[in-house]
Amino acid sequence: MKYQERKAEDNVSTVMQFVLLGFSDLPQFQGLLFVVFSIMYMIILIGNSLIIIITRLDVALQKPMYFFLANFSLLEICYVSITLPRILVDLWTQDRSISMLDCATQMCFCLMLGATECFLLAVMAYDRYVAICNPLHYPLLMNHKMCIHLTVGSWVSGIPVELGQTWKIFSLHFCNCNQINHFFCDIPPVLKLACGDTSVHEVTVYVVTILFVAVPFVLILASYSKIIFTILRLPTARGRAKVFSTCSSHLLVVLLFFGSGAITYLRPKSSHSAGMDKLLSLFYTTVTPMFNPMIYSLRNKDVIAALRKLLLKK
């Protein structure tokens, strides 16, 4: 495929435009993939928008737990909107070229929102920990001001680091090949195209991943170990089942997101394959956001009641 390039001082061609190969290895399924991804995008938009609407309108859902859930749904809409529309355009037009600036912008927003999701999931786990393990102090500890601070902190904490990481990656020279064997500009496939030694950048990726993925995950595990210990001490089986039902949805989302994300970024470079990278990326960028509204609504009686009330009004 053709690509734009400029001549560097040492006479080596440097890539100025990339080509996202995406699912070009499945030419006979382009139309079907367009329909499938369109349906998935609509489900994600509708499902997460409904969560946001009902948590804002229903008085019974004016609690910290649902405030964080509404932010999480907004985050999922933003997250998938960085990758899915681009996939749909590529499938429709078959023009997979993307400028270096657009590629860097897409990567930067994916990384920032991914970091936000890690922190927000940790905040939601802490909220459940306080509610279950310290119920008498819950209104004091999780007041509206604290909820705002925790939410804003989750949204902005990753911005400076991920901006720096994106700048560092795109300050590399990309030569000879401009074909990114992926459906969006993710770190592993982009680094594969860089000229020269990228070991320092790979170490940086590991460090940032540990900071933004491993640390929140450990905090989540700590919160849930305390929660499980508290649940097991409850006197009745009915009480244990009721409390656990409020946490199981969040725990399932945590396992789906962190599991696929950690495997993608913490695997050794030698074990990366284009097919596996695409599958794992699809899982945490598209499949998980699609199932999140279903997981939270189907396993939460308050959300189901609020949704039924909203639909009956209409």
PDB file of C-alpha atoms in Angstrom:
ATOM      1  CA  MET A   1       0.000   0.000   0.000  1.00  0.00           C
ATOM      2  CA  LYS A   2       1.135   3.531  -0.703  1.00  0.00           C
ATOM      3  CA  TYR A   3       2.067   5.864   2.072  1.00  0.00           C
ATOM      4  CA  GLN A   4       3.389   9.352   2.584  1.00  0.00           C
ATOM      5  CA  GLU A   5       7.010   9.687   3.658  1.00  0.00           C
ATOM      6  CA  ARG A   6       9.758  12.230   4.101  1.00  0.00           C
ATOM      7  CA  LYS A   7      13.490  11.852   3.621  1.00  0.00           C
ATOM      8  CA  ALA A   8      15.509  11.936   6.808  1.00  0.00           C
ATOM      9  CA  GLU A   9      19.017  13.310   6.931  1.00  0.00           C
ATOM     10  CA  ASP A  10      20.555   9.850   6.688  1.00  0.00           C
ATOM     11  CA  ASN A  11      18.595   9.104   3.519  1.00  0.00           C
ATOM     12  CA  VAL A  12      16.217   6.688   5.304  1.00  0.00           C
ATOM     13  CA  SER A  13      12.523   7.040   4.452  1.00  0.00           C
ATOM     14  CA  THR A  14      10.486   7.965   7.512  1.00  0.00           C
ATOM     15  CA  VAL A  15       6.772   7.139   7.648  1.00  0.00           C
ATOM     16  CA  MET A  16       4.375  10.085   8.000  1.00  0.00           C
ATOM     17  CA  GLN A  17       1.140   8.141   7.482  1.00  0.00           C
ATOM     18  CA  PHE A  18       0.019   4.721   8.659  1.00  0.00           C
ATOM     19  CA  VAL A  19      -2.365   2.095   7.346  1.00  0.00           C
ATOM     20  CA  LEU A  20      -4.601   0.292   9.838  1.00  0.00           C
ATOM     21  CA  LEU A  21      -4.909  -3.214   8.415  1.00  0.00           C
ATOM     22  CA  GLY A  22      -7.737  -4.017  10.823  1.00  0.00           C
ATOM     23  CA  PHE A  23      -9.747  -6.919   9.465  1.00  0.00           C
ATOM     24  CA  SER A  24      -8.456  -6.709   5.889  1.00  0.00           C
ATOM     25  CA  ASP A  25      -7.405 -10.363   6.174  1.00  0.00           C
ATOM     26  CA  LEU A  26     -11.134 -11.230   6.116  1.00  0.00           C
ATOM     27  CA  PRO A  27     -12.208  -9.640   2.793  1.00  0.00           C
ATOM     28  CA  GLN A  28     -15.306 -11.820   2.419  1.00  0.00           C
ATOM     29  CA  PHE A  29     -16.668 -10.685   5.809  1.00  0.00           C
ATOM     30  CA  GLN A  30     -16.321  -6.893   5.486  1.00  0.00           C
ATOM     31  CA  GLY A  31     -20.068  -6.297   5.115  1.00  0.00           C
ATOM     32  CA  LEU A  32     -20.953  -8.672   7.947  1.00  0.00           C
ATOM     33  CA  LEU A  33     -18.358  -7.098  10.239  1.00  0.00           C
ATOM     34  CA  PHE A  34     -19.748  -3.636   9.473  1.00  0.00           C
ATOM     35  CA  VAL A  35     -23.255  -4.769  10.502  1.00  0.00           C
ATOM     36  CA  VAL A  36     -21.998  -6.555  13.652  1.00  0.00           C
ATOM     37  CA  PHE A  37     -19.905  -3.593  14.831  1.00  0.00           C
ATOM     38  CA  SER A  38     -22.732  -1.154  14.052  1.00  0.00           C
ATOM     39  CA  ILE A  39     -25.127  -3.188  16.213  1.00  0.00           C
ATOM     40  CA  MET A  40     -22.558  -3.435  19.000  1.00  0.00           C
ATOM     41  CA  TYR A  41     -21.978   0.336  18.914  1.00  0.00           C
ATOM     42  CA  MET A  42     -25.719   1.031  19.111  1.00  0.00           C
ATOM     43  CA  ILE A  43     -26.103  -1.378  22.041  1.00  0.00           C
ATOM     44  CA  ILE A  44     -23.219   0.316  23.879  1.00  0.00           C
ATOM     45  CA  LEU A  45     -24.610   3.822  23.267  1.00  0.00           C
ATOM     46  CA  ILE A  46     -28.198   2.949  24.189  1.00  0.00           C
ATOM     47  CA  GLY A  47     -27.369   0.739  27.181  1.00  0.00           C
ATOM     48  CA  ASN A  48     -24.904   3.127  28.815  1.00  0.00           C
ATOM     49  CA  SER A  49     -27.045   6.184  28.029  1.00  0.00           C
ATOM     50  CA  LEU A  50     -30.008   4.547  29.783  1.00  0.00           C
ATOM     51  CA  ILE A  51     -27.848   3.935  32.854  1.00  0.00           C
ATOM     52  CA  ILE A  52     -26.858   7.629  32.895  1.00  0.00           C
ATOM     53  CA  ILE A  53     -30.457   8.811  32.436  1.00  0.00           C
ATOM     54  CA  ILE A  54     -32.066   6.642  35.112  1.00  0.00           C
ATOM     55  CA  THR A  55     -29.353   7.402  37.687  1.00  0.00           C
ATOM     56  CA  ARG A  56     -29.991  11.097  37.134  1.00  0.00           C
ATOM     57  CA  LEU A  57     -33.798  10.967  37.122  1.00  0.00           C
ATOM     58  CA  ASP A  58     -34.683   8.357  39.740  1.00  0.00           C
ATOM     59  CA  VAL A  59     -34.578   9.579  43.343  1.00  0.00           C
ATOM     60  CA  ALA A  60     -33.895   6.055  44.630  1.00  0.00           C
ATOM     61  CA  LEU A  61     -30.624   6.023  42.690  1.00  0.00           C
ATOM     62  CA  GLN A  62     -29.242   9.269  44.110  1.00  0.00           C
ATOM     63  CA  LYS A  63     -26.486   7.408  45.942  1.00  0.00           C
ATOM     64  CA  PRO A  64     -22.682   7.378  45.577  1.00  0.00           C
ATOM     65  CA  MET A  65     -22.753   3.875  44.080  1.00  0.00           C
ATOM     66  CA  TYR A  66     -24.941   5.011  41.188  1.00  0.00           C
ATOM     67  CA  PHE A  67     -23.108   8.319  40.811  1.00  0.00           C
ATOM     68  CA  PHE A  68     -19.948   6.318  40.096  1.00  0.00           C
ATOM     69  CA  LEU A  69     -21.902   3.959  37.840  1.00  0.00           C
ATOM     70  CA  ALA A  70     -23.175   6.893  35.749  1.00  0.00           C
ATOM     71  CA  ASN A  71     -19.604   8.167  35.361  1.00  0.00           C
ATOM     72  CA  PHE A  72     -18.496   4.678  34.413  1.00  0.00           C
ATOM     73  CA  SER A  73     -21.188   4.485  31.718  1.00  0.00           C
ATOM     74  CA  LEU A  74     -20.139   7.890  30.345  1.00  0.00           C
ATOM     75  CA  LEU A  75     -16.545   6.668  30.301  1.00  0.00           C
ATOM     76  CA  GLU A  76     -17.521   3.555  28.331  1.00  0.00           C
ATOM     77  CA  ILE A  77     -19.312   5.676  25.721  1.00  0.00           C
ATOM     78  CA  CYS A  78     -16.221   7.870  25.318  1.00  0.00           C
ATOM     79  CA  TYR A  79     -13.893   4.877  25.250  1.00  0.00           C
ATOM     80  CA  VAL A  80     -15.632   2.970  22.457  1.00  0.00           C
ATOM     81  CA  SER A  81     -16.238   6.167  20.476  1.00  0.00           C
ATOM     82  CA  ILE A  82     -12.478   6.475  19.971  1.00  0.00           C
ATOM     83  CA  THR A  83     -12.169   3.111  18.208  1.00  0.00           C
ATOM     84  CA  LEU A  84     -15.520   1.832  16.900  1.00  0.00           C
ATOM     85  CA  PRO A  85     -16.456   4.725  14.556  1.00  0.00           C
ATOM     86  CA  ARG A  86     -12.989   4.452  12.995  1.00  0.00           C
ATOM     87  CA  ILE A  87     -13.489   0.699  12.500  1.00  0.00           C
ATOM     88  CA  LEU A  88     -16.849   1.340  10.826  1.00  0.00           C
ATOM     89  CA  VAL A  89     -15.392   3.996   8.505  1.00  0.00           C
ATOM     90  CA  ASP A  90     -12.542   1.677   7.521  1.00  0.00           C
ATOM     91  CA  LEU A  91     -14.941  -1.189   6.816  1.00  0.00           C
ATOM     92  CA  TRP A  92     -17.293   1.042   4.804  1.00  0.00           C
ATOM     93  CA  THR A  93     -14.737   2.942   2.715  1.00  0.00           C
ATOM     94  CA  GLN A  94     -11.898   0.367   2.686  1.00  0.00           C
ATOM     95  CA  ASP A  95      -9.570   3.368   3.034  1.00  0.00           C
ATOM     96  CA  ARG A  96      -7.541   2.421   6.084  1.00  0.00           C
ATOM     97  CA  SER A  97      -4.967   5.223   5.982  1.00  0.00           C
ATOM     98  CA  ILE A  98      -4.499   7.341   9.104  1.00  0.00           C
ATOM     99  CA  SER A  99      -2.142  10.276   9.611  1.00  0.00           C
ATOM    100  CA  MET A 100       0.512  10.135  12.293  1.00  0.00           C
ATOM    101  CA  LEU A 101      -1.228  12.942  14.210  1.00  0.00           C
ATOM    102  CA  ASP A 102      -4.586  11.130  14.143  1.00  0.00           C
ATOM    103  CA  CYS A 103      -2.888   7.903  15.172  1.00  0.00           C
ATOM    104  CA  ALA A 104      -1.143   9.606  18.097  1.00  0.00           C
ATOM    105  CA  THR A 105      -4.394  11.314  19.140  1.00  0.00           C
ATOM    106  CA  GLN A 106      -6.298   8.038  19.076  1.00  0.00           C
ATOM    107  CA  MET A 107      -3.614   6.262  21.107  1.00  0.00           C
ATOM    108  CA  CYS A 108      -3.402   9.084  23.646  1.00  0.00           C
ATOM    109  CA  PHE A 109      -7.154   9.154  24.298  1.00  0.00           C
ATOM    110  CA  CYS A 110      -7.318   5.345  24.506  1.00  0.00           C
ATOM    111  CA  LEU A 111      -4.534   5.328  27.092  1.00  0.00           C
ATOM    112  CA  MET A 112      -6.004   8.201  29.119  1.00  0.00           C
ATOM    113  CA  LEU A 113      -9.497   6.716  29.215  1.00  0.00           C
ATOM    114  CA  GLY A 114      -8.065   3.263  29.940  1.00  0.00           C
ATOM    115  CA  ALA A 115      -6.241   4.718  32.955  1.00  0.00           C
ATOM    116  CA  THR A 116      -9.461   6.466  34.015  1.00  0.00           C
ATOM    117  CA  GLU A 117     -11.330   3.150  33.871  1.00  0.00           C
ATOM    118  CA  CYS A 118      -8.715   1.465  36.072  1.00  0.00           C
ATOM    119  CA  PHE A 119      -8.922   4.211  38.694  1.00  0.00           C
ATOM    120  CA  LEU A 120     -12.724   4.458  38.546  1.00  0.00           C
ATOM    121  CA  LEU A 121     -13.115   0.703  39.065  1.00  0.00           C
ATOM    122  CA  ALA A 122     -10.833   1.028  42.116  1.00  0.00           C
ATOM    123  CA  VAL A 123     -12.979   3.900  43.424  1.00  0.00           C
ATOM    124  CA  MET A 124     -16.144   1.839  42.938  1.00  0.00           C
ATOM    125  CA  ALA A 125     -14.550  -1.032  44.869  1.00  0.00           C
ATOM    126  CA  TYR A 126     -13.633   1.370  47.696  1.00  0.00           C
ATOM    127  CA  ASP A 127     -17.215   2.649  47.742  1.00  0.00           C
ATOM    128  CA  ARG A 128     -18.525  -0.908  48.209  1.00  0.00           C
ATOM    129  CA  TYR A 129     -15.895  -1.549  50.886  1.00  0.00           C
ATOM    130  CA  VAL A 130     -16.986   1.473  52.930  1.00  0.00           C
ATOM    131  CA  ALA A 131     -20.699   0.691  52.439  1.00  0.00           C
ATOM    132  CA  ILE A 132     -20.373  -2.930  53.573  1.00  0.00           C
ATOM    133  CA  CYS A 133     -17.510  -2.853  56.066  1.00  0.00           C
ATOM    134  CA  ASN A 134     -18.190   0.580  57.639  1.00  0.00           C
ATOM    135  CA  PRO A 135     -21.908   1.221  57.043  1.00  0.00           C
ATOM    136  CA  LEU A 136     -22.280   3.653  59.975  1.00  0.00           C
ATOM    137  CA  HIS A 137     -19.517   5.902  58.607  1.00  0.00           C
ATOM    138  CA  TYR A 138     -20.620   5.568  54.970  1.00  0.00           C
ATOM    139  CA  PRO A 139     -22.653   8.824  54.713  1.00  0.00           C
ATOM    140  CA  LEU A 140     -19.780  10.751  56.305  1.00  0.00           C
ATOM    141  CA  LEU A 141     -16.929   9.176  54.311  1.00  0.00           C
ATOM    142  CA  MET A 142     -18.686   9.049  50.947  1.00  0.00           C
ATOM    143  CA  ASN A 143     -20.328  12.464  50.962  1.00  0.00           C
ATOM    144  CA  HIS A 144     -21.013  14.356  47.741  1.00  0.00           C
ATOM    145  CA  LYS A 145     -17.777  16.356  47.920  1.00  0.00           C
ATOM    146  CA  MET A 146     -15.691  13.203  48.360  1.00  0.00           C
ATOM    147  CA  CYS A 147     -17.484  11.523  45.425  1.00  0.00           C
ATOM    148  CA  ILE A 148     -16.716  14.511  43.195  1.00  0.00           C
ATOM    149  CA  HIS A 149     -13.050  14.515  44.229  1.00  0.00           C
ATOM    150  CA  LEU A 150     -12.644  10.775  43.641  1.00  0.00           C
ATOM    151  CA  THR A 151     -14.362  10.980  40.255  1.00  0.00           C
ATOM    152  CA  VAL A 152     -12.414  14.008  39.021  1.00  0.00           C
ATOM    153  CA  GLY A 153      -9.197  12.408  40.256  1.00  0.00           C
ATOM    154  CA  SER A 154      -9.991   9.262  38.264  1.00  0.00           C
ATOM    155  CA  TRP A 155     -10.627  11.262  35.088  1.00  0.00           C
ATOM    156  CA  VAL A 156      -7.531  13.464  35.221  1.00  0.00           C
ATOM    157  CA  SER A 157      -4.840  11.381  36.971  1.00  0.00           C
ATOM    158  CA  GLY A 158      -3.676   9.591  33.848  1.00  0.00           C
ATOM    159  CA  ILE A 159      -3.602  12.610  31.522  1.00  0.00           C
ATOM    160  CA  PRO A 160      -0.030  13.917  32.077  1.00  0.00           C
ATOM    161  CA  VAL A 161       1.563  10.450  32.125  1.00  0.00           C
ATOM    162  CA  GLU A 162      -0.247   9.193  29.024  1.00  0.00           C
ATOM    163  CA  LEU A 163       0.439  12.426  27.135  1.00  0.00           C
ATOM    164  CA  GLY A 164       4.123  11.944  27.898  1.00  0.00           C
ATOM    165  CA  GLN A 165       4.066   8.285  26.940  1.00  0.00           C
ATOM    166  CA  THR A 166       2.351   9.018  23.610  1.00  0.00           C
ATOM    167  CA  TRP A 167       4.822  11.799  22.809  1.00  0.00           C
ATOM    168  CA  LYS A 168       7.718   9.467  23.660  1.00  0.00           C
ATOM    169  CA  ILE A 169       6.431   6.715  21.346  1.00  0.00           C
ATOM    170  CA  PHE A 170       5.736   9.033  18.409  1.00  0.00           C
ATOM    171  CA  SER A 171       9.086  10.757  18.765  1.00  0.00           C
ATOM    172  CA  LEU A 172      10.567   7.505  17.399  1.00  0.00           C
ATOM    173  CA  HIS A 173      11.353   7.103  13.697  1.00  0.00           C
ATOM    174  CA  PHE A 174       9.089   4.737  11.749  1.00  0.00           C
ATOM    175  CA  CYS A 175      10.690   3.494   8.567  1.00  0.00           C
ATOM    176  CA  ASN A 176      10.226   1.013   5.724  1.00  0.00           C
ATOM    177  CA  CYS A 177       6.777  -0.220   6.774  1.00  0.00           C
ATOM    178  CA  ASN A 178       3.682   1.771   7.697  1.00  0.00           C
ATOM    179  CA  GLN A 179       1.157  -1.058   8.074  1.00  0.00           C
ATOM    180  CA  ILE A 180      -0.237  -1.379  11.596  1.00  0.00           C
ATOM    181  CA  ASN A 181      -1.622  -4.893  11.935  1.00  0.00           C
ATOM    182  CA  HIS A 182      -4.428  -3.796  14.232  1.00  0.00           C
ATOM    183  CA  PHE A 183      -7.783  -2.004  14.092  1.00  0.00           C
ATOM    184  CA  PHE A 184      -6.609   1.004  16.127  1.00  0.00           C
ATOM    185  CA  CYS A 185      -3.328   2.650  17.118  1.00  0.00           C
ATOM    186  CA  ASP A 186      -2.360   0.600  20.152  1.00  0.00           C
ATOM    187  CA  ILE A 187       1.122   0.598  21.680  1.00  0.00           C
ATOM    188  CA  PRO A 188       2.369  -2.940  20.846  1.00  0.00           C
ATOM    189  CA  PRO A 189       1.646  -2.887  17.066  1.00  0.00           C
ATOM    190  CA  VAL A 190       2.918   0.695  16.696  1.00  0.00           C
ATOM    191  CA  LEU A 191       6.174  -0.074  18.508  1.00  0.00           C
ATOM    192  CA  LYS A 192       6.767  -2.966  16.116  1.00  0.00           C
ATOM    193  CA  LEU A 193       7.134  -0.464  13.257  1.00  0.00           C
ATOM    194  CA  ALA A 194       9.726   1.699  14.998  1.00  0.00           C
ATOM    195  CA  CYS A 195      13.325   1.748  13.767  1.00  0.00           C
ATOM    196  CA  GLY A 196      16.198   0.960  16.095  1.00  0.00           C
ATOM    197  CA  ASP A 197      16.156  -0.165  19.714  1.00  0.00           C
ATOM    198  CA  THR A 198      12.805   0.263  21.487  1.00  0.00           C
ATOM    199  CA  SER A 199      13.733  -1.529  24.727  1.00  0.00           C
ATOM    200  CA  VAL A 200      13.582   1.692  26.787  1.00  0.00           C
ATOM    201  CA  HIS A 201      10.086   2.409  25.491  1.00  0.00           C
ATOM    202  CA  GLU A 202       8.989  -1.148  26.247  1.00  0.00           C
ATOM    203  CA  VAL A 203      10.230  -0.812  29.829  1.00  0.00           C
ATOM    204  CA  THR A 204       8.322   2.476  30.104  1.00  0.00           C
ATOM    205  CA  VAL A 205       5.154   0.722  28.922  1.00  0.00           C
ATOM    206  CA  TYR A 206       5.607  -1.952  31.599  1.00  0.00           C
ATOM    207  CA  VAL A 207       6.174   0.648  34.322  1.00  0.00           C
ATOM    208  CA  VAL A 208       3.113   2.694  33.326  1.00  0.00           C
ATOM    209  CA  THR A 209       1.010  -0.475  33.057  1.00  0.00           C
ATOM    210  CA  ILE A 210       2.028  -1.543  36.549  1.00  0.00           C
ATOM    211  CA  LEU A 211       1.222   1.945  37.840  1.00  0.00           C
ATOM    212  CA  PHE A 212      -2.188   2.248  36.156  1.00  0.00           C
ATOM    213  CA  VAL A 213      -3.292  -1.399  35.990  1.00  0.00           C
ATOM    214  CA  ALA A 214      -1.538  -3.468  38.646  1.00  0.00           C
ATOM    215  CA  VAL A 215      -1.790  -0.909  41.487  1.00  0.00           C
ATOM    216  CA  PRO A 216      -5.567  -0.254  41.094  1.00  0.00           C
ATOM    217  CA  PHE A 217      -6.128  -3.997  40.699  1.00  0.00           C
ATOM    218  CA  VAL A 218      -4.284  -4.703  43.974  1.00  0.00           C
ATOM    219  CA  LEU A 219      -6.387  -2.026  45.710  1.00  0.00           C
ATOM    220  CA  ILE A 220      -9.535  -3.639  44.304  1.00  0.00           C
ATOM    221  CA  LEU A 221      -8.421  -7.056  45.557  1.00  0.00           C
ATOM    222  CA  ALA A 222      -7.711  -5.565  48.984  1.00  0.00           C
ATOM    223  CA  SER A 223     -11.190  -3.979  49.091  1.00  0.00           C
ATOM    224  CA  TYR A 224     -12.915  -7.181  48.046  1.00  0.00           C
ATOM    225  CA  SER A 225     -10.935  -9.375  50.434  1.00  0.00           C
ATOM    226  CA  LYS A 226     -12.249  -7.164  53.253  1.00  0.00           C
ATOM    227  CA  ILE A 227     -15.755  -7.267  51.759  1.00  0.00           C
ATOM    228  CA  ILE A 228     -15.765 -11.059  51.455  1.00  0.00           C
ATOM    229  CA  PHE A 229     -14.474 -11.411  55.016  1.00  0.00           C
ATOM    230  CA  THR A 230     -17.299  -9.140  56.239  1.00  0.00           C
ATOM    231  CA  ILE A 231     -19.931 -11.003  54.181  1.00  0.00           C
ATOM    232  CA  LEU A 232     -18.869 -14.366  55.627  1.00  0.00           C
ATOM    233  CA  ARG A 233     -19.397 -13.000  59.141  1.00  0.00           C
ATOM    234  CA  LEU A 234     -23.044 -12.083  58.457  1.00  0.00           C
ATOM    235  CA  PRO A 235     -25.436 -14.258  60.503  1.00  0.00           C
ATOM    236  CA  THR A 236     -27.920 -15.272  57.776  1.00  0.00           C
ATOM    237  CA  ALA A 237     -27.453 -16.804  54.329  1.00  0.00           C
ATOM    238  CA  ARG A 238     -30.064 -14.406  52.930  1.00  0.00           C
ATOM    239  CA  GLY A 239     -28.109 -11.425  54.215  1.00  0.00           C
ATOM    240  CA  ARG A 240     -24.881 -12.770  52.721  1.00  0.00           C
ATOM    241  CA  ALA A 241     -26.557 -13.331  49.336  1.00  0.00           C
ATOM    242  CA  LYS A 242     -28.069  -9.835  49.318  1.00  0.00           C
ATOM    243  CA  VAL A 243     -24.786  -8.093  50.109  1.00  0.00           C
ATOM    244  CA  PHE A 244     -22.783 -10.190  47.688  1.00  0.00           C
ATOM    245  CA  SER A 245     -25.256  -9.457  44.860  1.00  0.00           C
ATOM    246  CA  THR A 246     -24.421  -5.742  45.102  1.00  0.00           C
ATOM    247  CA  CYS A 247     -20.707  -6.501  44.565  1.00  0.00           C
ATOM    248  CA  SER A 248     -20.705  -9.425  42.138  1.00  0.00           C
ATOM    249  CA  SER A 249     -21.561  -7.255  39.108  1.00  0.00           C
ATOM    250  CA  HIS A 250     -18.679  -4.897  39.748  1.00  0.00           C
ATOM    251  CA  LEU A 251     -16.300  -7.778  40.430  1.00  0.00           C
ATOM    252  CA  LEU A 252     -17.247  -9.420  37.120  1.00  0.00           C
ATOM    253  CA  VAL A 253     -16.548  -6.186  35.200  1.00  0.00           C
ATOM    254  CA  VAL A 254     -13.199  -5.847  36.982  1.00  0.00           C
ATOM    255  CA  LEU A 255     -12.123  -9.359  35.998  1.00  0.00           C
ATOM    256  CA  LEU A 256     -13.165  -8.879  32.358  1.00  0.00           C
ATOM    257  CA  PHE A 257     -11.436  -5.518  31.905  1.00  0.00           C
ATOM    258  CA  PHE A 258      -8.280  -6.044  33.937  1.00  0.00           C
ATOM    259  CA  GLY A 259      -7.793  -9.600  32.714  1.00  0.00           C
ATOM    260  CA  SER A 260      -7.768  -8.748  29.008  1.00  0.00           C
ATOM    261  CA  GLY A 261      -5.900  -5.444  29.508  1.00  0.00           C
ATOM    262  CA  ALA A 262      -3.145  -6.941  31.663  1.00  0.00           C
ATOM    263  CA  ILE A 263      -2.530  -9.800  29.215  1.00  0.00           C
ATOM    264  CA  THR A 264      -2.231  -7.292  26.353  1.00  0.00           C
ATOM    265  CA  TYR A 265       0.286  -4.923  27.958  1.00  0.00           C
ATOM    266  CA  LEU A 266       2.207  -7.162  30.358  1.00  0.00           C
ATOM    267  CA  ARG A 267       2.994 -10.009  27.970  1.00  0.00           C
ATOM    268  CA  PRO A 268       6.595 -10.244  26.701  1.00  0.00           C
ATOM    269  CA  LYS A 269       7.110  -8.759  23.242  1.00  0.00           C
ATOM    270  CA  SER A 270       8.106 -12.176  21.855  1.00  0.00           C
ATOM    271  CA  SER A 271       4.696 -13.648  22.694  1.00  0.00           C
ATOM    272  CA  HIS A 272       2.696 -10.927  20.919  1.00  0.00           C
ATOM    273  CA  SER A 273       0.779 -12.051  17.843  1.00  0.00           C
ATOM    274  CA  ALA A 274      -1.456  -9.880  15.676  1.00  0.00           C
ATOM    275  CA  GLY A 275      -4.459 -12.202  15.975  1.00  0.00           C
ATOM    276  CA  MET A 276      -4.289 -12.496  19.764  1.00  0.00           C
ATOM    277  CA  ASP A 277      -3.702  -8.742  20.186  1.00  0.00           C
ATOM    278  CA  LYS A 278      -6.793  -7.956  18.093  1.00  0.00           C
ATOM    279  CA  LEU A 279      -8.923 -10.463  20.014  1.00  0.00           C
ATOM    280  CA  LEU A 280      -7.859  -9.166  23.439  1.00  0.00           C
ATOM    281  CA  SER A 281      -8.249  -5.545  22.333  1.00  0.00           C
ATOM    282  CA  LEU A 282     -11.748  -6.246  21.013  1.00  0.00           C
ATOM    283  CA  PHE A 283     -12.580  -7.744  24.368  1.00  0.00           C
ATOM    284  CA  TYR A 284     -11.682  -4.737  26.523  1.00  0.00           C
ATOM    285  CA  THR A 285     -12.531  -1.983  24.003  1.00  0.00           C
ATOM    286  CA  THR A 286     -15.842  -3.314  22.664  1.00  0.00           C
ATOM    287  CA  VAL A 287     -17.206  -6.518  24.196  1.00  0.00           C
ATOM    288  CA  THR A 288     -16.841  -5.493  27.858  1.00  0.00           C
ATOM    289  CA  PRO A 289     -18.451  -2.021  27.370  1.00  0.00           C
ATOM    290  CA  MET A 290     -21.332  -3.721  25.538  1.00  0.00           C
ATOM    291  CA  PHE A 291     -22.033  -6.150  28.391  1.00  0.00           C
ATOM    292  CA  ASN A 292     -21.475  -3.694  31.260  1.00  0.00           C
ATOM    293  CA  PRO A 293     -25.005  -2.181  31.202  1.00  0.00           C
ATOM    294  CA  MET A 294     -26.508  -5.681  31.073  1.00  0.00           C
ATOM    295  CA  ILE A 295     -24.314  -6.898  33.926  1.00  0.00           C
ATOM    296  CA  TYR A 296     -25.210  -3.957  36.147  1.00  0.00           C
ATOM    297  CA  SER A 297     -28.921  -3.788  35.283  1.00  0.00           C
ATOM    298  CA  LEU A 298     -29.797  -7.491  35.244  1.00  0.00           C
ATOM    299  CA  ARG A 299     -28.122  -8.076  38.619  1.00  0.00           C
ATOM    300  CA  ASN A 300     -29.410  -4.930  40.340  1.00  0.00           C
ATOM    301  CA  LYS A 301     -33.008  -4.692  41.470  1.00  0.00           C
ATOM    302  CA  ASP A 302     -32.870  -0.909  41.990  1.00  0.00           C
ATOM    303  CA  VAL A 303     -31.679  -0.332  38.417  1.00  0.00           C
ATOM    304  CA  ILE A 304     -34.340  -2.705  37.014  1.00  0.00           C
ATOM    305  CA  ALA A 305     -37.067  -0.922  39.021  1.00  0.00           C
ATOM    306  CA  ALA A 306     -35.882   2.523  37.855  1.00  0.00           C
ATOM    307  CA  LEU A 307     -35.700   1.336  34.235  1.00  0.00           C
ATOM    308  CA  ARG A 308     -39.198  -0.159  34.435  1.00  0.00           C
ATOM    309  CA  LYS A 309     -40.518   3.078  35.928  1.00  0.00           C
ATOM    310  CA  LEU A 310     -38.917   5.121  33.138  1.00  0.00           C
ATOM    311  CA  LEU A 311     -40.302   2.884  30.389  1.00  0.00           C
ATOM    312  CA  LEU A 312     -43.802   2.794  31.897  1.00  0.00           C
ATOM    313  CA  LYS A 313     -43.850   6.610  32.038  1.00  0.00           C
ATOM    314  CA  LYS A 314     -43.127   6.739  28.321  1.00  0.00           C
TER     315      LYS A 314
END
